[in-house]
Protein backbone atom coordinates (compact mmCIF):
# COMPACT_ATOMS: atom_id res chain seq x y z
CA MET A 1 -49.92 78.44 -163.69
CA SER A 2 -50.42 82.26 -163.55
CA PHE A 3 -53.60 84.14 -164.47
CA HIS A 4 -54.00 87.73 -165.88
CA PRO A 5 -56.12 90.10 -163.81
CA SER A 6 -58.26 90.97 -166.81
CA SER A 7 -61.65 89.34 -167.20
CA THR A 8 -60.79 88.02 -170.65
CA PRO A 9 -59.35 84.52 -170.27
CA VAL A 10 -56.00 83.91 -171.85
CA ARG A 11 -55.97 81.02 -174.29
CA PRO A 12 -53.28 78.51 -173.34
CA LYS A 13 -50.58 77.81 -175.84
CA GLU A 14 -51.46 74.84 -178.05
CA ILE A 15 -49.48 71.68 -177.77
CA VAL A 16 -46.98 71.42 -180.58
CA SER A 17 -47.01 68.18 -182.52
CA GLU A 18 -43.81 66.38 -183.40
CA SER A 19 -44.14 67.34 -187.06
CA GLN A 20 -43.92 71.06 -186.17
CA SER A 21 -40.85 72.81 -184.78
CA PRO A 22 -40.97 75.63 -182.19
CA ASP A 23 -39.07 77.94 -184.54
CA SER A 24 -41.56 77.62 -187.37
CA GLU A 25 -44.50 78.26 -185.04
CA GLY A 26 -42.86 81.42 -183.64
CA ALA A 27 -42.20 82.78 -187.12
CA ALA A 28 -45.75 82.16 -188.27
CA THR A 29 -47.52 83.68 -185.25
CA GLY A 30 -45.04 86.47 -184.61
CA SER A 31 -44.78 85.56 -180.92
CA LYS A 32 -41.77 86.75 -178.94
CA GLN A 33 -39.05 84.49 -177.79
CA PRO A 34 -38.89 83.51 -174.13
CA GLY A 35 -37.38 86.28 -171.99
CA GLU A 36 -38.36 89.21 -174.21
CA THR A 37 -41.52 90.03 -172.21
CA GLY A 38 -39.77 90.09 -168.88
CA GLN A 39 -41.34 86.80 -167.80
CA PRO A 40 -39.10 84.21 -166.19
CA VAL A 41 -37.43 81.97 -168.71
CA LEU A 42 -38.80 78.43 -168.66
CA GLU A 43 -36.76 75.50 -169.84
CA SER A 44 -37.93 74.56 -173.30
CA ARG A 45 -38.85 70.91 -173.66
CA GLN A 46 -39.40 68.88 -176.77
CA PRO A 47 -42.83 67.21 -176.91
CA ILE A 48 -42.69 63.54 -175.89
CA ALA A 49 -44.79 60.59 -176.93
CA HIS A 50 -47.29 59.54 -174.30
CA PRO A 51 -50.39 57.29 -174.09
CA LEU A 52 -53.42 59.21 -175.30
CA ARG A 53 -56.85 59.42 -173.78
CA ILE A 54 -59.77 57.72 -175.45
CA LYS A 55 -61.14 61.01 -176.81
CA ASP A 56 -57.75 61.84 -178.41
CA LEU A 57 -57.82 58.71 -180.62
CA LYS A 58 -59.51 60.52 -183.52
CA SER A 59 -57.07 63.43 -183.35
CA VAL A 60 -54.17 60.98 -183.44
CA LYS A 61 -55.56 59.39 -186.61
CA SER A 62 -56.03 62.80 -188.25
CA THR A 63 -52.59 64.15 -187.34
CA SER A 64 -50.89 60.95 -188.47
CA THR A 65 -52.00 61.63 -192.06
CA ASN A 66 -50.27 65.03 -192.07
CA THR A 67 -46.90 63.79 -190.86
CA SER A 68 -44.01 62.70 -193.00
CA LYS A 69 -43.39 59.05 -193.83
CA SER A 70 -40.25 58.80 -191.70
CA LYS A 71 -39.82 59.24 -187.96
CA SER A 72 -43.03 61.20 -187.40
CA SER A 73 -45.23 58.53 -189.02
CA TYR A 74 -43.65 55.87 -186.81
CA ALA A 75 -44.29 57.95 -183.70
CA SER A 76 -47.92 58.57 -184.65
CA SER A 77 -48.59 54.88 -185.35
CA ALA A 78 -47.07 54.01 -181.98
CA ALA A 79 -49.38 56.55 -180.38
CA VAL A 80 -52.38 54.97 -182.07
CA PHE A 81 -51.30 51.53 -180.83
CA ASN A 82 -50.88 52.84 -177.28
CA ALA A 83 -54.28 54.51 -177.46
CA ARG A 84 -55.98 51.30 -178.59
CA LYS A 85 -54.19 49.33 -175.90
CA ARG A 86 -55.33 51.86 -173.29
CA ILE A 87 -58.92 51.63 -174.57
CA ARG A 88 -58.96 47.86 -173.98
CA PHE A 89 -57.78 48.17 -170.40
CA GLU A 90 -60.13 51.07 -169.66
CA VAL A 91 -63.04 48.90 -170.81
CA ASP A 92 -61.91 46.14 -168.46
CA GLU A 93 -61.46 48.56 -165.57
CA SER A 94 -64.93 49.96 -166.10
CA GLN A 95 -66.47 46.67 -164.97
CA GLU A 96 -67.47 47.10 -161.37
CA LEU A 97 -67.12 44.18 -158.98
CA THR A 98 -70.34 42.97 -157.45
CA PRO A 99 -70.30 42.19 -153.72
CA GLU A 100 -70.45 38.50 -154.62
CA MET A 101 -67.39 38.76 -156.86
CA CYS A 102 -65.55 40.70 -154.16
CA SER A 103 -66.25 37.74 -151.86
CA VAL A 104 -65.02 35.28 -154.49
CA PHE A 105 -61.66 37.02 -154.86
CA LYS A 106 -61.26 37.46 -151.09
CA LYS A 107 -62.07 33.81 -150.35
CA ILE A 108 -59.51 32.70 -152.94
CA GLN A 109 -56.80 34.79 -151.32
CA SER A 110 -57.70 33.50 -147.84
CA GLY A 111 -57.92 29.89 -149.08
CA GLU A 112 -61.49 29.20 -147.87
CA LEU A 113 -62.46 26.22 -150.00
CA ALA A 114 -65.72 25.61 -148.11
CA PHE A 115 -67.08 28.89 -149.48
CA PHE A 116 -67.20 27.47 -153.01
CA ASP A 117 -69.56 24.69 -151.91
CA LEU A 118 -72.15 27.47 -151.79
CA VAL A 119 -71.49 28.57 -155.39
CA SER A 120 -73.92 27.13 -157.92
CA GLY A 121 -72.60 24.94 -160.71
CA ASN A 122 -75.21 26.43 -163.05
CA ARG A 123 -73.88 29.38 -165.05
CA THR A 124 -77.30 31.04 -165.37
CA GLU A 125 -77.88 30.92 -161.63
CA ARG A 126 -74.44 32.41 -161.00
CA GLU A 127 -75.14 35.29 -163.37
CA ILE A 128 -78.37 36.05 -161.51
CA TYR A 129 -76.35 36.52 -158.33
CA GLY A 130 -73.63 38.53 -160.08
CA ILE A 131 -70.94 35.84 -160.16
CA ASP A 132 -68.73 35.45 -163.24
CA LEU A 133 -65.93 32.92 -162.74
CA ASP A 134 -64.07 34.26 -165.81
CA MET A 135 -64.19 37.93 -164.81
CA VAL A 136 -60.94 39.92 -164.80
CA HIS A 137 -60.27 41.85 -161.61
CA PRO A 138 -59.88 45.57 -162.52
CA GLU A 139 -56.85 46.01 -160.27
CA THR A 140 -54.95 42.72 -160.17
CA LEU A 141 -56.01 41.81 -163.76
CA HIS A 142 -56.46 38.20 -162.60
CA THR A 143 -59.41 35.92 -163.17
CA PRO A 144 -60.49 33.81 -160.18
CA LEU A 145 -58.75 30.80 -161.73
CA THR A 146 -55.41 32.50 -162.43
CA LEU A 147 -55.49 34.14 -158.99
CA ALA A 148 -56.00 30.75 -157.31
CA LEU A 149 -53.17 29.19 -159.32
CA GLN A 150 -50.77 32.06 -158.66
CA SER A 151 -51.63 31.99 -154.93
CA GLY A 152 -50.95 28.25 -154.71
CA GLN A 153 -54.60 27.46 -153.88
CA ILE A 154 -54.69 24.30 -156.00
CA GLY A 155 -57.80 22.90 -154.32
CA ILE A 156 -59.78 26.07 -155.07
CA ALA A 157 -58.44 26.18 -158.63
CA VAL A 158 -59.63 22.63 -159.34
CA TYR A 159 -62.98 23.37 -157.71
CA LEU A 160 -63.39 26.42 -159.95
CA LEU A 161 -62.84 24.17 -162.96
CA VAL A 162 -65.54 21.82 -161.70
CA LEU A 163 -67.91 24.79 -161.36
CA GLY A 164 -67.27 25.78 -164.98
CA ALA A 165 -64.32 28.19 -165.09
CA ASP A 166 -62.71 28.38 -168.53
CA PRO A 167 -59.45 26.35 -168.51
CA LEU A 168 -58.15 28.42 -171.45
CA GLY A 169 -59.42 31.87 -170.45
CA LEU A 170 -56.83 34.69 -170.57
CA ASP A 171 -56.48 37.13 -167.71
CA GLY A 172 -55.76 40.87 -167.98
CA HIS A 173 -52.06 40.12 -168.49
CA GLU A 174 -53.02 38.07 -171.57
CA LYS A 175 -51.72 34.89 -169.90
CA PRO A 176 -53.55 31.54 -169.87
CA PRO A 177 -54.05 29.64 -166.60
CA SER A 178 -51.36 27.13 -167.59
CA ASP A 179 -48.70 29.86 -167.18
CA TYR A 180 -49.40 29.88 -163.43
CA ALA A 181 -49.99 26.13 -162.97
CA THR A 182 -47.90 23.29 -161.60
CA ALA A 183 -47.55 20.07 -163.60
CA LEU A 184 -50.47 18.45 -161.75
CA CYS A 185 -52.65 21.54 -162.29
CA ARG A 186 -51.83 21.51 -165.99
CA MET A 187 -53.13 17.93 -166.09
CA PHE A 188 -56.42 19.14 -164.61
CA LEU A 189 -56.56 22.03 -167.11
CA ARG A 190 -56.07 19.59 -170.00
CA PHE A 191 -58.67 17.23 -168.57
CA PHE A 192 -61.38 19.89 -168.27
CA ASN A 193 -60.53 21.25 -171.71
CA LEU A 194 -60.74 17.82 -173.37
CA ARG A 195 -63.90 17.03 -171.46
CA ARG A 196 -65.73 19.74 -173.41
CA GLN A 197 -64.94 18.04 -176.73
CA SER A 198 -67.47 15.63 -178.15
CA ALA A 199 -64.78 13.39 -179.73
CA VAL A 200 -63.75 11.97 -176.34
CA ARG A 201 -67.22 10.42 -175.94
CA ILE A 202 -66.70 8.02 -178.85
CA ASP A 203 -65.62 4.62 -177.53
CA ASN A 204 -62.33 3.19 -178.80
CA SER A 205 -61.51 6.39 -180.67
CA GLU A 206 -58.05 7.94 -180.48
CA PRO A 207 -59.28 11.08 -178.64
CA ARG A 208 -61.06 8.85 -176.13
CA ASN A 209 -57.91 6.76 -175.57
CA ARG A 210 -55.81 9.89 -175.02
CA PHE A 211 -58.43 11.17 -172.61
CA LEU A 212 -58.37 7.96 -170.55
CA GLN A 213 -54.58 7.91 -170.59
CA LEU A 214 -54.54 11.43 -169.14
CA LEU A 215 -57.04 10.39 -166.47
CA ASN A 216 -54.72 7.69 -165.15
CA THR A 217 -51.36 9.42 -165.66
CA LEU A 218 -49.03 9.70 -162.66
CA ASP A 219 -47.62 13.15 -161.97
CA VAL A 220 -43.97 12.62 -161.08
CA GLY A 221 -43.65 15.84 -159.11
CA SER A 222 -46.50 15.18 -156.67
CA GLY A 223 -46.44 11.39 -156.93
CA GLN A 224 -50.21 11.33 -157.44
CA THR A 225 -52.73 10.70 -160.16
CA MET A 226 -55.56 13.19 -160.44
CA LEU A 227 -57.90 10.74 -158.70
CA SER A 228 -55.56 9.91 -155.81
CA TRP A 229 -54.90 13.63 -155.29
CA ALA A 230 -58.63 14.42 -155.20
CA VAL A 231 -59.26 11.58 -152.73
CA MET A 232 -56.45 12.66 -150.40
CA GLN A 233 -57.65 16.26 -150.48
CA ARG A 234 -61.23 15.17 -149.69
CA GLN A 235 -62.39 16.73 -152.96
CA ASP A 236 -65.36 14.38 -153.24
CA LYS A 237 -67.02 16.15 -156.17
CA VAL A 238 -63.79 16.12 -158.17
CA ALA A 239 -63.11 12.46 -157.34
CA ALA A 240 -66.67 11.42 -158.24
CA LEU A 241 -66.35 13.28 -161.55
CA LEU A 242 -63.04 11.57 -162.38
CA ILE A 243 -64.49 8.15 -161.56
CA ALA A 244 -67.56 8.81 -163.70
CA GLU A 245 -65.35 9.94 -166.61
CA GLY A 246 -63.41 6.67 -166.64
CA ALA A 247 -60.63 6.67 -164.04
CA ASP A 248 -59.72 3.04 -163.31
CA TYR A 249 -59.01 1.11 -160.11
CA VAL A 250 -55.60 -0.11 -161.29
CA SER A 251 -53.52 3.08 -161.52
CA ARG A 252 -51.33 3.49 -158.45
CA ASN A 253 -49.67 6.53 -156.95
CA ALA A 254 -46.00 6.81 -156.01
CA SER A 255 -46.70 4.98 -152.72
CA ALA A 256 -48.03 1.99 -154.72
CA TYR A 257 -51.57 2.54 -153.41
CA ALA A 258 -54.47 1.83 -155.75
CA PRO A 259 -57.38 4.33 -155.70
CA LEU A 260 -59.59 2.26 -153.38
CA GLU A 261 -56.76 1.82 -150.87
CA VAL A 262 -56.06 5.56 -150.97
CA ALA A 263 -59.74 6.17 -150.25
CA THR A 264 -59.85 3.73 -147.32
CA ARG A 265 -56.77 5.33 -145.79
CA CYS A 266 -57.39 9.02 -146.46
CA GLY A 267 -60.73 9.53 -148.18
CA SER A 268 -64.30 9.90 -147.05
CA LEU A 269 -66.90 7.16 -146.68
CA ARG A 270 -68.86 8.84 -149.45
CA ILE A 271 -66.10 8.43 -152.04
CA VAL A 272 -65.44 4.83 -150.94
CA ARG A 273 -69.08 4.02 -151.67
CA ALA A 274 -68.85 5.81 -155.02
CA MET A 275 -65.87 3.64 -155.98
CA LEU A 276 -67.56 0.42 -154.91
CA ASP A 277 -70.70 1.33 -156.87
CA ARG A 278 -68.59 2.07 -159.95
CA TRP A 279 -66.30 -0.98 -159.66
CA PRO A 280 -68.38 -4.00 -158.53
CA GLN A 281 -65.80 -6.29 -160.16
CA LEU A 282 -63.52 -5.67 -157.17
CA ALA A 283 -65.50 -8.39 -155.35
CA SER A 284 -64.65 -11.00 -157.99
CA ARG A 285 -61.93 -13.54 -157.29
CA PRO A 286 -59.37 -12.14 -159.81
CA LYS A 287 -59.68 -8.61 -158.35
CA LEU A 288 -59.73 -9.56 -154.67
CA PRO A 289 -56.13 -8.34 -154.05
CA TYR A 290 -57.32 -4.74 -154.50
CA LEU A 291 -60.09 -5.25 -151.95
CA LYS A 292 -57.79 -7.01 -149.48
CA GLN A 293 -55.30 -4.14 -149.65
CA ALA A 294 -58.13 -1.69 -149.01
CA ILE A 295 -59.22 -3.72 -145.94
CA ILE A 296 -55.68 -3.61 -144.54
CA GLY A 297 -55.61 0.14 -145.13
CA ALA A 298 -58.84 0.61 -143.18
CA VAL A 299 -57.50 -1.55 -140.34
CA GLU A 300 -54.18 0.31 -140.11
CA MET A 301 -55.87 3.72 -140.14
CA ASP A 302 -58.52 2.57 -137.61
CA ARG A 303 -61.56 3.32 -139.77
CA PRO A 304 -64.31 0.90 -138.64
CA ALA A 305 -67.14 2.47 -140.68
CA ILE A 306 -65.18 2.07 -143.91
CA LEU A 307 -64.23 -1.52 -142.98
CA ALA A 308 -67.90 -2.37 -142.41
CA CYS A 309 -68.75 -0.85 -145.81
CA LEU A 310 -66.08 -2.98 -147.54
CA LEU A 311 -67.25 -6.21 -145.90
CA SER A 312 -70.90 -5.56 -146.71
CA PHE A 313 -69.97 -4.79 -150.33
CA PHE A 314 -68.01 -8.02 -150.66
CA ARG A 315 -70.75 -10.15 -149.15
CA ALA A 316 -73.42 -8.83 -151.51
CA GLU A 317 -71.41 -8.69 -154.74
CA PHE A 318 -69.40 -11.87 -154.22
CA ARG A 319 -72.44 -13.99 -153.44
CA ALA A 320 -74.38 -12.52 -156.35
CA ALA A 321 -71.52 -13.31 -158.74
CA GLU A 322 -71.06 -16.82 -157.35
CA ALA A 323 -74.79 -17.52 -157.54
CA SER A 324 -75.06 -16.32 -161.13
CA GLU A 325 -72.09 -18.48 -162.17
CA ASP A 326 -73.30 -21.61 -160.41
CA GLU A 327 -77.01 -20.95 -161.07
CA GLU A 328 -77.77 -21.65 -157.45
CA ASP A 329 -80.53 -20.37 -155.23
CA VAL A 330 -80.04 -16.67 -154.44
CA ASP A 331 -82.10 -16.58 -151.25
CA SER A 332 -78.93 -16.20 -149.18
CA ILE A 333 -77.99 -13.02 -151.02
CA ASP A 334 -79.07 -9.89 -149.23
CA LEU A 335 -81.05 -8.67 -152.23
CA HIS A 336 -84.22 -9.47 -150.26
CA GLU A 337 -85.16 -9.32 -146.62
CA ILE A 338 -84.56 -12.61 -144.84
CA ILE A 339 -86.16 -11.63 -141.56
CA LEU A 340 -88.76 -9.07 -140.69
CA ARG A 341 -87.58 -5.52 -140.11
CA ASN A 342 -87.24 -4.58 -136.48
CA SER A 343 -86.89 -0.82 -136.06
CA GLN A 344 -85.85 -1.08 -132.43
CA THR A 345 -83.03 -3.47 -133.27
CA GLU A 346 -81.86 -1.26 -136.13
CA ASP A 347 -81.84 1.81 -133.89
CA ASP A 348 -79.86 -0.06 -131.24
CA ALA A 349 -77.31 -1.22 -133.80
CA PHE A 350 -76.94 2.28 -135.26
CA GLU A 351 -76.43 3.85 -131.84
CA PHE A 352 -73.94 1.17 -130.88
CA PHE A 353 -71.69 1.70 -133.87
CA MET A 354 -71.97 5.51 -133.57
CA LYS A 355 -70.61 5.36 -129.99
CA ALA A 356 -73.82 6.64 -128.43
CA LYS A 357 -74.94 5.93 -124.85
CA LEU A 358 -76.56 2.51 -124.71
CA PRO A 359 -78.01 0.22 -122.11
CA LEU A 360 -75.21 -1.70 -120.43
CA ALA A 361 -76.85 -5.00 -121.33
CA LEU A 362 -76.52 -4.35 -125.09
CA THR A 363 -73.43 -6.11 -126.46
CA VAL A 364 -72.08 -7.26 -129.80
CA GLN A 365 -73.20 -10.81 -129.04
CA GLN A 366 -76.79 -9.61 -128.43
CA LEU A 367 -76.80 -7.75 -131.71
CA MET A 368 -75.49 -10.81 -133.53
CA ARG A 369 -78.23 -13.00 -132.04
CA LYS A 370 -80.79 -10.60 -133.55
CA THR A 371 -79.12 -10.82 -137.00
CA SER A 372 -79.74 -13.50 -139.57
CA ASN A 373 -76.72 -15.66 -140.33
CA ASN A 374 -77.36 -15.03 -144.00
CA TYR A 375 -75.92 -11.54 -143.51
CA LEU A 376 -72.68 -12.80 -141.98
CA LEU A 377 -69.47 -13.87 -143.71
CA THR A 378 -68.71 -17.56 -143.80
CA GLU A 379 -65.39 -19.03 -142.79
CA HIS A 380 -64.44 -19.50 -146.46
CA GLU A 381 -65.28 -15.89 -147.26
CA CYS A 382 -63.22 -14.70 -144.30
CA TRP A 383 -60.32 -16.75 -145.64
CA LEU A 384 -60.65 -15.17 -149.07
CA LEU A 385 -60.48 -11.68 -147.54
CA GLY A 386 -57.69 -12.52 -145.11
CA LEU A 387 -59.76 -11.31 -142.14
CA GLU A 388 -57.80 -13.40 -139.68
CA LYS A 389 -54.65 -11.49 -140.59
CA ALA A 390 -56.56 -8.21 -140.39
CA ALA A 391 -57.87 -9.10 -136.92
CA LEU A 392 -54.36 -9.90 -135.67
CA LEU A 393 -53.13 -6.58 -137.02
CA ALA A 394 -55.97 -4.71 -135.33
CA LYS A 395 -55.28 -6.46 -132.04
CA LYS A 396 -51.59 -5.63 -132.25
CA MET A 397 -52.35 -1.94 -132.96
CA GLY A 398 -55.00 -1.76 -130.25
CA HIS A 399 -57.88 -0.92 -132.59
CA GLN A 400 -60.75 -2.33 -130.56
CA ARG A 401 -63.50 -0.94 -132.78
CA ILE A 402 -62.01 -2.76 -135.78
CA LEU A 403 -62.13 -6.03 -133.86
CA GLU A 404 -65.79 -5.40 -132.99
CA ILE A 405 -66.68 -4.81 -136.63
CA ILE A 406 -64.93 -8.02 -137.75
CA ALA A 407 -66.71 -9.99 -135.01
CA ALA A 408 -70.07 -8.50 -135.92
CA GLN A 409 -69.66 -9.31 -139.64
CA THR A 410 -68.48 -12.92 -139.36
CA LEU A 411 -70.13 -16.14 -138.26
CA PRO A 412 -68.93 -17.41 -134.87
CA ARG A 413 -66.76 -20.50 -135.19
CA ASN A 414 -68.01 -23.75 -133.76
């Protein structure tokens, strides 16, 4: 752009609107045609429609009233629409990311699930620290949930839903999370959406039945139910939530494993205990096949701590149920202490089963002599659980710790 040497600034030529032609403006102002002043001839261009700035919105509205009702009115209305659309995105882009939100988006992209254990599940506490799980990123236009789903970080996406992310919230592309989700993720999105509705809390109602059906539905693509997936991924909070909401112990995955067997093979001790606390009926005679399959799973995967948990659960619940049915004396049930507590013995037993360094003289037989027989499984109870078969399997696979647990939990045969 050239400037005149005079001190008086030259007013730039006004932009011509579409409703005015260059010829009419030249006739009205008496200006010369290009080339008459000796200046280089510039290529004349027709004005084009373009997105307007926010401050031009009012001028667009005013000029649109002076245009004709044909092509010019259509162009002006399109300009107004583009201006409004640009306003919405400029508002979104004006939101600055806090350092905490920058960390959230970065951890999603890097797949660091452990980071989200540090994020509070309370919305008010998150807002204090500048964390908004439904915030739209000003550049990618993704929310944390849609970014996790698009990146294939299914574990993080489900964890965000547990923390309170909106399962229906649109991102900057005006797309819901379901547009980025796999079939299994869409099941989780539906679950967390229905969970917010009060109708699913009414027993025997149709919404409640649909909710429970969704909880125990098998996803054909992954071959997992939501609960079996959470257990296999060690998503303990998700699994505990699904169990508390009504997931049952019957639904099997594509490998024909029931939830408890999946947990004994792949899950944590914490989630196994959560299942046993929720489903005490697994120790009853009609439901013993589920418990026996779980025991075999623990033996095959060489998980002695989980096997000990299963045997202790059976002993307590089975004897309590049998005693209540037969109205017999319940002194043999480990609801009360049978012998006095011995802290030294308990410490020795704990160290032994945690593979710590122990005195050479301490053996399984010595520990058993210090234990009341009331805490050990009888021969009949061992038969009900099929422990003899489990012991043979452990011996064949070379799982010595499993054999030690079975020996420590059962009465020695005469």
